[in-house]
Amino acid sequence: MINSHAAVPKPQNEPPLSYAPGTPERALLKQELERQKSECITIPLLIDGQPVYTEKRLKVVMPHDHGHVLAECCLAGEAELKLAIERAMAAKQSWEELPWEHRASVFLRAAELIRGKYRYQLNAATMLGQGKVAYQAEIDAPCEITDFLRFNVYYADSIFRNQPENKPAVWNRMVYRPLEGFVLAVSPFNFTAIGGNLATAPAIMGNTVLWKPASTAVLSNYYLIRVFLEAGLPAGVIQFVPASGSAISRYVISDPRLAGFHFTGSTGVFGSVWRQVGEHIEQYRSYPRLVGETGGKDYIFAHSSADVPALVSAMARGAFEYQGQKCSALSRCFIPQSIWPDVERRLLDVVKGLHTGDVCDFRNFLGAVIDRNAFAELVKYIDAAKASPDAEVLCGGYDGSHGYFVYPTVIRARKKEYPTMLEELFGPVLTVYVYPDEELGEMLDYCNASTPYALTGAIFASDRLAIAEMERRLRHSAGNFYINDKPTGAVVGQQPFGGARGSGTNDKAGSSLNLLRWTSVCTVKECYAPTSEIGYPFMQEE
Ligand code: NAD
């Protein structure tokens, strides 16, 4: 638009639909689930928006019924990845020069398509491919993606408006240039919205992107990239390249034009990419921006003044929603001895009522865990706990015959150093350590320092002095800290998300802090009355 500083619409969170019996959304979602179950699609790469079919493929199955193939996904090899880089570089100039209001409009249009026309497609694909029950899929895809798009456009606009001070006859400007090169976005299986955000946040700031989705989230992610294209995203801005992690590290990470790496996933993978970037540091045109949100060992720490029913609700929802596969999922609890008998009785009672099974049966609270490897890992921990004198399995178990089912499992650790109190399991397994009330201070320090992570944590107490002391001692133990609430469920625009230490670079997804990483500022000073003087007054004779 000529002669205008348009104001970006103020964003609002997309409200999730309830899917309660009798609602229209329930019927529409069930219809879409049946439709997607009845077909087996081929997922191509999308290079410059055009489908590219390759020989190397993987099968996309339903975690709750691992014999059922939903799709075959083509994988990019060396030739396709190199082509995608070339095309992303070729698309750069016209994308970054597109007037901001038009660039922003692509994402605002995509948000409308996601919350409207494609709501059930994205929700159903997330349910079937990633094993979420209806409500969990709803708060992820479509709601969180819509929020990411609307809020990030708004935050980007406010970044661009952030300008320096001026003196008389001088105008200083900050130009928020996109990075020189391309951004690589590598996304995890557990949130469709994270994939969408990793790819679009740098694109909103004017960058072009290669997006490598996780193989177990590729169905919903494929539908999502198609929505971006339908919304008018110019071909070439986001190149959709499912590939193996090793192909990405061999052919993309070492490319001298890599300007940024936008990652969510495990701490181990992020560390290996960081090391690889370090090894190639002389080859890059600029220092690549490394932004990663990684693992966690998220906790609830309860005080003896805690409201027990609220604590138990937070434990059950925090640990078992989406089978404990949220990065923020609760996996260790510190409970004082004085309230433990009440907590234990109520918790076991609640867990008995949480059904695990087919996500298309809306009575289930949990589906299956994502894949064979995750299942095998969890089985190992549960079996070890059953055999250990240092632990007691209070409830839970598994059955992998038809789907990768792990039932909500509660382990009581007799030693605070028991492995499931320290290691990230990423499944519906909650470990509780019951501490003597008088050891509160020592136990808070232990909670803070006993794992390498610092992602989410929650405290439960009604004693205000205790709340203040717990918050003080646990200040660095979590990037998202909750008081009398579960440690999951961060909402874009309300609780910007991310953790420090081994949990990531804490650049807060869905905030201006994250968007700033995708820009390289040029400061421009223009002078309207340039001086012709050379010397300074102090140089004159006395
Ligand atoms: P993962 O690390 O196994 O995979 C993440 C992505 O990295 C996938 O796309 C995978 O294919 C890719 N990858 C694997 N090896 C690679 C390599 N060598 N080079 C480049 N890419 C490679 O993680 P996941 O199993 O998909 O997700 C679970 C993990 O993600 C958990 O540790 C969880 O805590 C973390 N997570 C963190 C957050 C957060 O905000 N902190 C959010 C979601 C998930």
XYZ file of C-alpha atoms and ligand atoms in Angstrom:
586
model
C 0.000 0.000 0.000
C 1.329 3.460 -0.848
C 1.381 6.272 1.736
C 0.239 4.295 4.753
C 1.458 2.772 7.998
C -1.208 0.125 8.350
C -1.982 -1.085 11.895
C -1.911 -4.880 12.205
C -5.134 -6.268 13.763
C -4.834 -6.861 17.502
C -4.714 -10.646 17.950
C -6.975 -12.784 20.088
C -6.571 -16.417 21.098
C -8.595 -18.866 19.062
C -11.113 -20.496 21.444
C -11.049 -24.310 21.330
C -14.287 -26.079 20.460
C -15.574 -28.541 23.048
C -16.505 -31.584 20.904
C -19.109 -32.446 23.550
C -21.875 -34.890 22.543
C -24.444 -33.278 20.268
C -22.201 -30.463 19.022
C -21.830 -29.945 15.256
C -18.031 -29.992 15.548
C -18.112 -33.498 17.002
C -20.055 -34.847 14.035
C -17.830 -33.055 11.509
C -14.635 -34.286 13.157
C -15.871 -37.899 13.292
C -16.742 -37.704 9.613
C -13.259 -36.405 8.768
C -11.600 -39.111 10.903
C -13.439 -41.786 8.942
C -12.466 -40.156 5.658
C -8.757 -39.994 6.532
C -8.766 -43.558 7.866
C -10.252 -44.829 4.627
C -7.463 -43.506 2.406
C -3.710 -43.918 2.100
C -2.157 -40.834 0.525
C 1.310 -40.243 -0.870
C 3.076 -37.262 0.663
C 5.554 -35.633 -1.706
C 8.199 -33.048 -0.941
C 7.065 -29.550 -1.920
C 9.882 -27.669 -3.611
C 8.832 -24.258 -4.893
C 5.325 -25.407 -4.053
C 5.552 -28.246 -6.596
C 5.242 -31.905 -5.558
C 8.436 -33.917 -5.894
C 8.175 -37.716 -5.604
C 11.205 -39.743 -4.560
C 11.923 -43.462 -4.354
C 12.919 -43.455 -0.693
C 9.716 -43.513 1.386
C 8.428 -44.220 4.852
C 5.065 -45.412 6.078
C 2.924 -43.207 8.305
C 0.919 -45.381 10.718
C -1.583 -44.761 13.497
C 0.090 -45.151 16.906
C -3.074 -46.725 18.355
C -3.270 -49.252 15.505
C 0.221 -49.648 14.113
C -0.850 -51.963 11.325
C -2.960 -49.207 9.747
C -1.041 -47.161 7.162
C -2.355 -43.627 6.660
C 0.209 -42.416 4.164
C 3.508 -43.028 2.425
C 5.916 -40.147 2.724
C 8.669 -39.390 0.198
C 12.042 -38.521 1.675
C 14.481 -35.968 0.304
C 18.030 -37.052 -0.472
C 21.104 -35.042 -1.421
C 19.785 -33.827 -4.802
C 16.421 -32.637 -3.458
C 17.896 -30.955 -0.392
C 20.455 -29.077 -2.479
C 17.731 -28.053 -4.912
C 15.536 -26.855 -2.046
C 18.394 -24.680 -0.753
C 18.938 -23.149 -4.206
C 15.221 -22.437 -4.604
C 14.946 -20.954 -1.097
C 17.849 -18.635 -1.916
C 16.237 -17.706 -5.236
C 12.948 -16.819 -3.513
C 14.627 -14.541 -0.965
C 14.743 -11.193 -2.649
C 11.151 -10.925 -3.806
C 9.886 -12.224 -0.447
C 11.873 -9.798 1.680
C 10.938 -6.902 -0.589
C 7.229 -7.688 -0.565
C 5.528 -4.820 1.308
C 5.002 -5.821 4.934
C 1.222 -5.630 4.865
C 1.142 -8.159 2.021
C 3.624 -10.471 3.733
C 1.609 -10.244 6.956
C -1.642 -10.872 5.093
C -0.462 -14.284 3.888
C -0.229 -15.478 7.497
C -3.447 -13.813 8.657
C -5.248 -15.451 5.740
C -3.650 -18.810 6.662
C -4.916 -18.391 10.241
C -8.477 -17.990 8.932
C -8.181 -21.054 6.703
C -6.830 -23.105 9.600
C -9.557 -22.104 12.061
C -12.260 -22.432 9.406
C -12.072 -24.496 6.230
C -9.274 -26.847 7.355
C -10.028 -27.114 11.089
C -11.215 -30.717 11.001
C -8.653 -31.876 8.470
C -5.794 -30.655 10.660
C -7.397 -31.865 13.855
C -8.110 -35.365 12.443
C -4.617 -35.728 10.953
C -3.099 -34.769 14.324
C -5.326 -37.283 16.094
C -4.648 -40.176 13.744
C -0.994 -39.548 12.909
C 0.278 -38.259 16.248
C -2.120 -40.084 18.581
C -3.926 -37.147 20.209
C -7.458 -37.318 21.558
C -9.886 -34.763 20.094
C -9.454 -31.953 22.602
C -5.665 -32.284 22.711
C -5.562 -32.099 18.920
C -7.917 -29.110 18.968
C -5.743 -27.003 21.295
C -2.697 -27.839 19.161
C -3.982 -27.813 15.582
C -5.897 -25.592 14.830
C -5.919 -23.300 17.887
C -2.254 -22.902 18.707
C -1.169 -22.522 15.090
C -3.771 -19.820 14.581
C -2.471 -18.083 17.699
C 1.158 -18.332 16.583
C 0.333 -16.771 13.215
C -1.815 -13.925 14.509
C 0.394 -13.024 17.470
C 3.678 -13.301 15.568
C 2.430 -10.956 12.848
C 1.438 -8.497 15.569
C 4.757 -8.843 17.412
C 6.746 -8.461 14.182
C 4.884 -5.255 13.477
C 5.723 -3.897 16.909
C 9.396 -4.830 16.413
C 9.498 -2.896 13.143
C 7.985 0.112 14.914
C 10.657 0.032 17.603
C 12.993 2.833 16.513
C 15.859 4.734 18.156
C 15.955 8.320 19.455
C 16.892 11.261 17.223
C 18.747 14.547 17.713
C 17.973 17.761 15.839
C 18.718 17.454 12.108
C 19.322 13.705 12.423
C 16.972 10.814 11.708
C 18.071 7.390 13.008
C 16.354 4.301 11.732
C 16.658 0.620 12.469
C 16.064 -1.614 9.482
C 15.105 -5.129 10.575
C 16.737 -7.028 7.739
C 16.076 -10.741 7.262
C 19.172 -12.910 7.740
C 21.557 -13.377 4.826
C 21.012 -16.972 3.770
C 18.273 -19.497 4.510
C 16.800 -20.766 7.787
C 16.472 -24.474 8.519
C 13.400 -25.406 10.600
C 13.455 -28.924 12.109
C 10.322 -29.843 14.024
C 9.290 -32.542 16.531
C 6.403 -35.002 16.427
C 4.438 -33.776 19.378
C 2.825 -30.517 18.240
C 1.545 -29.714 14.779
C 1.609 -26.078 15.880
C 5.317 -26.198 16.702
C 6.099 -27.338 13.161
C 4.004 -24.508 11.784
C 5.653 -21.981 14.061
C 9.227 -23.118 13.454
C 8.731 -22.643 9.718
C 6.639 -19.465 9.727
C 8.292 -17.346 12.449
C 11.457 -16.756 10.349
C 9.293 -16.374 7.215
C 7.203 -13.652 8.878
C 10.464 -11.754 9.407
C 11.202 -12.036 5.672
C 13.408 -15.132 5.579
C 13.071 -18.159 3.348
C 13.024 -21.539 5.032
C 13.640 -25.258 4.575
C 11.166 -27.123 6.785
C 11.969 -30.686 7.810
C 9.078 -32.180 9.769
C 9.355 -35.203 12.083
C 8.483 -38.414 10.247
C 5.727 -39.185 12.774
C 4.033 -35.781 12.311
C 4.331 -35.572 8.564
C 0.651 -36.103 7.742
C -0.648 -33.060 9.648
C 2.421 -31.044 8.673
C 1.811 -31.774 4.975
C -1.773 -30.530 5.246
C -0.463 -27.459 7.012
C 2.087 -26.470 4.360
C -0.670 -26.843 1.765
C -2.779 -24.350 3.722
C 0.112 -21.854 3.737
C 0.377 -22.193 -0.042
C -3.368 -21.793 -0.503
C -3.188 -18.655 1.666
C -0.875 -17.132 -0.916
C 2.584 -17.940 0.462
C 4.788 -17.490 -2.594
C 6.287 -20.771 -3.819
C 9.834 -21.048 -2.537
C 9.403 -19.231 0.777
C 8.951 -22.470 2.744
C 10.387 -25.584 1.144
C 8.792 -28.709 2.625
C 11.453 -31.428 2.775
C 10.768 -34.526 4.865
C 14.142 -36.260 5.192
C 16.217 -38.310 7.590
C 18.064 -36.458 10.336
C 21.364 -37.700 8.914
C 20.597 -36.333 5.422
C 19.784 -32.966 6.958
C 22.980 -32.881 8.921
C 25.086 -33.996 5.952
C 23.650 -31.777 3.198
C 22.004 -28.791 4.871
C 23.669 -27.912 8.159
C 27.112 -27.615 6.649
C 25.931 -25.361 3.788
C 27.739 -21.972 3.997
C 24.432 -20.186 3.422
C 22.840 -21.600 6.590
C 21.806 -18.436 8.426
C 19.677 -19.929 11.168
C 18.518 -23.193 12.717
C 15.063 -23.200 14.306
C 14.608 -26.387 16.249
C 12.387 -28.114 18.747
C 13.189 -31.665 19.812
C 15.551 -33.550 22.035
C 18.543 -32.087 23.824
C 20.823 -34.680 22.200
C 19.960 -33.715 18.617
C 20.273 -29.996 19.333
C 23.676 -30.566 20.923
C 24.882 -32.550 17.921
C 23.783 -29.801 15.512
C 25.456 -27.149 17.675
C 28.711 -29.158 17.590
C 28.462 -29.587 13.837
C 27.931 -25.864 13.337
C 30.970 -25.245 15.536
C 33.077 -27.538 13.384
C 32.101 -25.651 10.212
C 32.159 -22.168 11.708
C 34.748 -20.753 9.292
C 32.675 -21.773 6.267
C 29.528 -19.809 7.016
C 28.857 -16.390 5.570
C 27.434 -15.278 8.974
C 27.328 -16.944 12.379
C 24.188 -19.100 12.136
C 21.521 -18.255 14.704
C 20.849 -21.393 16.748
C 17.456 -21.408 18.414
C 16.382 -24.628 20.089
C 13.728 -25.687 22.557
C 14.664 -29.104 23.862
C 14.086 -31.664 26.616
C 12.767 -31.342 30.133
C 12.187 -33.071 33.435
C 9.201 -31.051 34.500
C 8.056 -31.074 38.090
C 5.418 -30.313 40.660
C 6.689 -29.424 44.104
C 3.983 -29.494 46.755
C 4.036 -27.836 50.177
C 2.118 -29.195 53.149
C -0.372 -26.307 52.756
C -1.305 -27.419 49.211
C -4.946 -27.769 48.161
C -4.952 -31.547 47.628
C -7.802 -31.906 45.080
C -6.244 -29.148 42.922
C -2.831 -30.799 43.254
C -4.197 -34.189 42.218
C -5.982 -32.697 39.197
C -2.727 -31.010 38.112
C -0.823 -34.275 38.574
C -3.268 -36.300 36.484
C -3.707 -33.751 33.705
C -0.096 -32.611 33.728
C 1.362 -36.117 33.549
C -1.136 -38.013 31.399
C -2.678 -35.651 28.857
C -1.282 -36.529 25.437
C 0.337 -39.550 27.096
C 2.938 -37.367 28.810
C 4.412 -36.420 25.435
C 4.198 -32.669 25.846
C 7.599 -31.106 26.385
C 6.024 -29.504 29.467
C 4.505 -32.764 30.759
C 4.815 -33.442 34.445
C 7.175 -36.313 35.153
C 8.454 -35.892 38.728
C 6.690 -34.828 41.895
C 7.894 -33.920 45.356
C 5.097 -34.469 47.890
C 5.410 -33.898 51.655
C 4.813 -36.905 53.860
C 1.999 -35.139 55.765
C -0.340 -34.978 52.753
C 0.875 -38.034 50.806
C -1.756 -40.543 52.069
C -4.547 -38.221 50.902
C -2.783 -37.453 47.594
C -2.093 -41.125 46.906
C -5.663 -42.235 47.575
C -7.176 -39.529 45.393
C -4.615 -39.878 42.602
C -5.014 -43.641 42.253
C -8.753 -43.198 42.281
C -8.590 -40.596 39.497
C -6.160 -42.619 37.376
C -8.433 -45.665 37.524
C -11.022 -43.615 35.619
C -8.666 -42.530 32.803
C -9.227 -44.791 29.815
C -6.532 -45.514 27.253
C -7.307 -46.592 23.698
C -8.379 -45.618 20.173
C -8.403 -41.821 19.823
C -11.541 -42.079 17.657
C -13.437 -43.332 20.718
C -14.054 -40.021 22.448
C -14.388 -41.623 25.894
C -10.625 -42.187 26.032
C -8.381 -39.776 27.917
C -5.143 -41.230 26.501
C -4.161 -42.631 23.119
C -1.007 -44.590 22.311
C 2.580 -43.324 22.518
C 4.098 -42.189 19.278
C 6.102 -45.162 17.986
C 7.863 -48.439 18.617
C 11.029 -46.827 20.005
C 9.144 -44.665 22.489
C 7.107 -47.692 23.577
C 10.189 -49.885 24.055
C 11.951 -47.194 26.071
C 8.977 -46.758 28.420
C 8.571 -50.516 28.862
C 12.215 -50.671 29.916
C 11.690 -48.070 32.635
C 8.443 -49.630 33.901
C 9.947 -53.136 34.042
C 13.030 -51.828 35.831
C 10.866 -50.057 38.403
C 8.866 -53.249 39.001
C 12.095 -55.130 39.677
C 13.802 -52.452 41.775
C 13.844 -52.315 45.578
C 14.166 -48.516 45.199
C 10.820 -48.084 43.491
C 7.234 -49.226 43.651
C 4.835 -49.147 40.678
C 1.558 -47.931 42.165
C -0.446 -48.307 38.951
C 0.078 -48.617 35.201
C 1.504 -51.019 32.649
C 1.522 -51.453 28.872
C 0.283 -53.456 25.886
C 1.959 -53.082 22.497
C 0.210 -55.856 20.607
C -2.138 -53.696 18.540
C -1.169 -50.134 19.373
C 1.663 -48.601 21.392
C -0.352 -48.371 24.603
C 1.246 -47.364 27.878
C -1.305 -46.971 30.658
C -1.008 -44.053 33.053
C 1.751 -45.217 35.351
C 2.683 -43.875 38.778
C 5.990 -44.893 40.328
C 6.856 -44.129 43.902
C 10.615 -43.636 44.189
C 12.089 -44.677 47.509
C 15.290 -42.776 46.729
C 15.240 -39.262 45.343
C 18.038 -40.236 42.919
C 15.966 -43.029 41.367
C 16.499 -42.809 37.524
C 12.883 -41.912 36.702
C 13.216 -38.871 39.002
C 16.137 -37.650 36.876
C 15.819 -38.756 33.225
C 13.381 -37.534 30.569
C 11.036 -40.440 29.720
C 8.513 -38.674 27.473
C 5.533 -40.869 28.211
C 2.663 -41.314 30.688
C 4.924 -42.246 33.596
C 4.903 -40.076 36.706
C 7.386 -40.581 39.516
C 6.641 -39.333 43.024
C 9.140 -38.834 45.791
C 7.641 -38.384 49.258
C 9.831 -36.127 51.390
C 9.847 -35.535 55.150
C 8.104 -32.169 55.716
C 11.020 -30.821 57.736
C 13.395 -31.258 54.747
C 11.543 -28.719 52.603
C 14.510 -26.375 51.992
C 16.973 -29.133 51.171
C 14.433 -30.755 48.866
C 13.781 -27.502 46.967
C 17.498 -27.189 46.311
C 17.592 -30.792 45.161
C 14.656 -30.246 42.800
C 16.458 -27.222 41.346
C 19.816 -28.880 40.792
C 19.232 -32.590 40.208
C 18.565 -32.608 36.444
C 20.254 -30.832 33.538
C 16.930 -29.292 32.463
C 14.919 -26.168 33.289
C 11.753 -26.199 31.194
C 8.559 -26.167 33.293
C 7.799 -26.507 36.974
C 4.888 -25.897 39.313
C 4.503 -25.347 43.020
C 1.395 -26.013 45.087
C 0.885 -24.201 48.394
C -1.569 -21.882 50.051
C 0.876 -20.484 52.621
C 2.036 -17.173 51.050
C 5.436 -17.177 52.778
C 6.036 -20.695 51.515
C 5.054 -19.652 47.958
C 7.527 -16.766 48.021
C 10.336 -18.968 49.367
C 9.654 -21.758 46.866
C 9.617 -19.326 43.971
C 12.910 -17.796 45.142
C 14.709 -21.130 45.492
C 13.398 -22.496 42.201
C 13.903 -19.317 40.133
C 16.315 -20.895 37.631
C 14.720 -24.334 37.560
C 12.080 -23.507 34.935
C 11.493 -21.130 32.039
C 7.744 -21.532 32.591
C 6.877 -21.541 36.275
C 3.388 -22.118 37.646
C 1.889 -21.406 41.049
C -1.077 -23.621 41.915
C -1.536 -24.817 38.335
C -0.293 -27.716 36.224
C 3.010 -27.170 34.387
C 1.458 -27.735 30.935
C -0.892 -25.749 28.715
C 1.043 -22.553 27.919
C -0.979 -20.277 25.666
C 0.560 -18.051 22.968
C 0.363 -14.400 23.976
C -0.175 -15.309 27.632
C 2.683 -17.568 28.749
C 5.522 -17.312 26.177
C 7.158 -20.723 26.196
C 10.704 -22.011 26.609
C 13.326 -23.107 29.097
C 17.017 -22.615 29.782
C 19.901 -24.880 30.845
C 19.645 -28.193 28.930
C 16.082 -27.317 27.881
C 17.023 -24.831 25.217
C 18.047 -21.335 24.297
C 14.878 -19.962 25.932
C 13.971 -17.705 23.026
C 10.263 -18.011 23.910
C 8.255 -19.352 21.000
C 5.374 -17.073 20.039
C 6.957 -13.872 21.306
C 8.969 -10.967 19.963
C 12.079 -12.450 21.635
C 11.960 -15.329 19.189
C 11.264 -13.152 16.160
C 14.271 -10.969 16.963
C 16.528 -13.960 16.328
C 15.467 -14.002 12.672
C 16.550 -10.478 11.908
C 19.891 -8.738 11.529
C 19.452 -5.069 12.219
C 21.040 -2.328 10.167
C 21.124 1.060 11.876
C 20.850 3.952 9.448
C 21.775 7.510 10.484
C 20.818 10.288 8.114
C 22.116 13.778 8.713
C 20.231 16.840 7.358
C 22.894 19.380 8.283
C 26.256 17.686 7.827
C 29.146 19.583 9.367
C 32.117 20.859 7.410
C 34.205 21.276 10.586
C 37.249 19.080 11.229
C 38.797 20.260 14.497
C 37.076 20.401 17.912
C 36.745 23.383 20.329
C 39.105 21.861 22.895
C 41.943 22.143 20.373
C 41.862 25.974 20.371
C 44.635 27.997 22.153
C 43.836 29.171 25.727
P 13.858 -35.613 18.248
O 15.011 -34.825 18.735
O 13.990 -37.072 18.149
O 13.459 -35.114 16.778
C 13.205 -33.757 16.509
C 13.501 -33.512 15.040
O 14.907 -33.618 14.823
C 12.849 -34.522 14.096
O 12.382 -33.838 12.948
C 14.006 -35.445 13.769
O 13.856 -36.122 12.549
C 15.156 -34.459 13.700
N 16.497 -35.023 13.797
C 16.879 -36.182 14.379
N 18.221 -36.333 14.254
C 18.684 -35.241 13.589
C 19.975 -34.804 13.167
N 21.057 -35.507 13.414
N 20.065 -33.629 12.524
C 18.976 -32.882 12.277
N 17.732 -33.242 12.653
C 17.584 -34.409 13.295
O 12.599 -35.184 19.150
P 11.101 -35.723 19.083
O 11.097 -37.145 19.548
O 10.458 -35.406 17.783
O 10.415 -34.799 20.190
C 10.529 -35.081 21.546
C 11.572 -34.210 22.199
O 11.293 -32.848 21.915
C 11.559 -34.312 23.705
O 12.874 -34.315 24.180
C 10.841 -33.027 24.139
O 11.161 -32.593 25.430
C 11.294 -32.085 23.097
N 10.368 -30.962 22.941
C 10.704 -29.771 23.525
C 9.860 -28.675 23.422
C 10.223 -27.362 24.048
O 9.555 -26.375 23.769
N 11.248 -27.313 24.865
C 8.661 -28.798 22.711
C 8.348 -30.023 22.124
C 9.222 -31.089 22.239
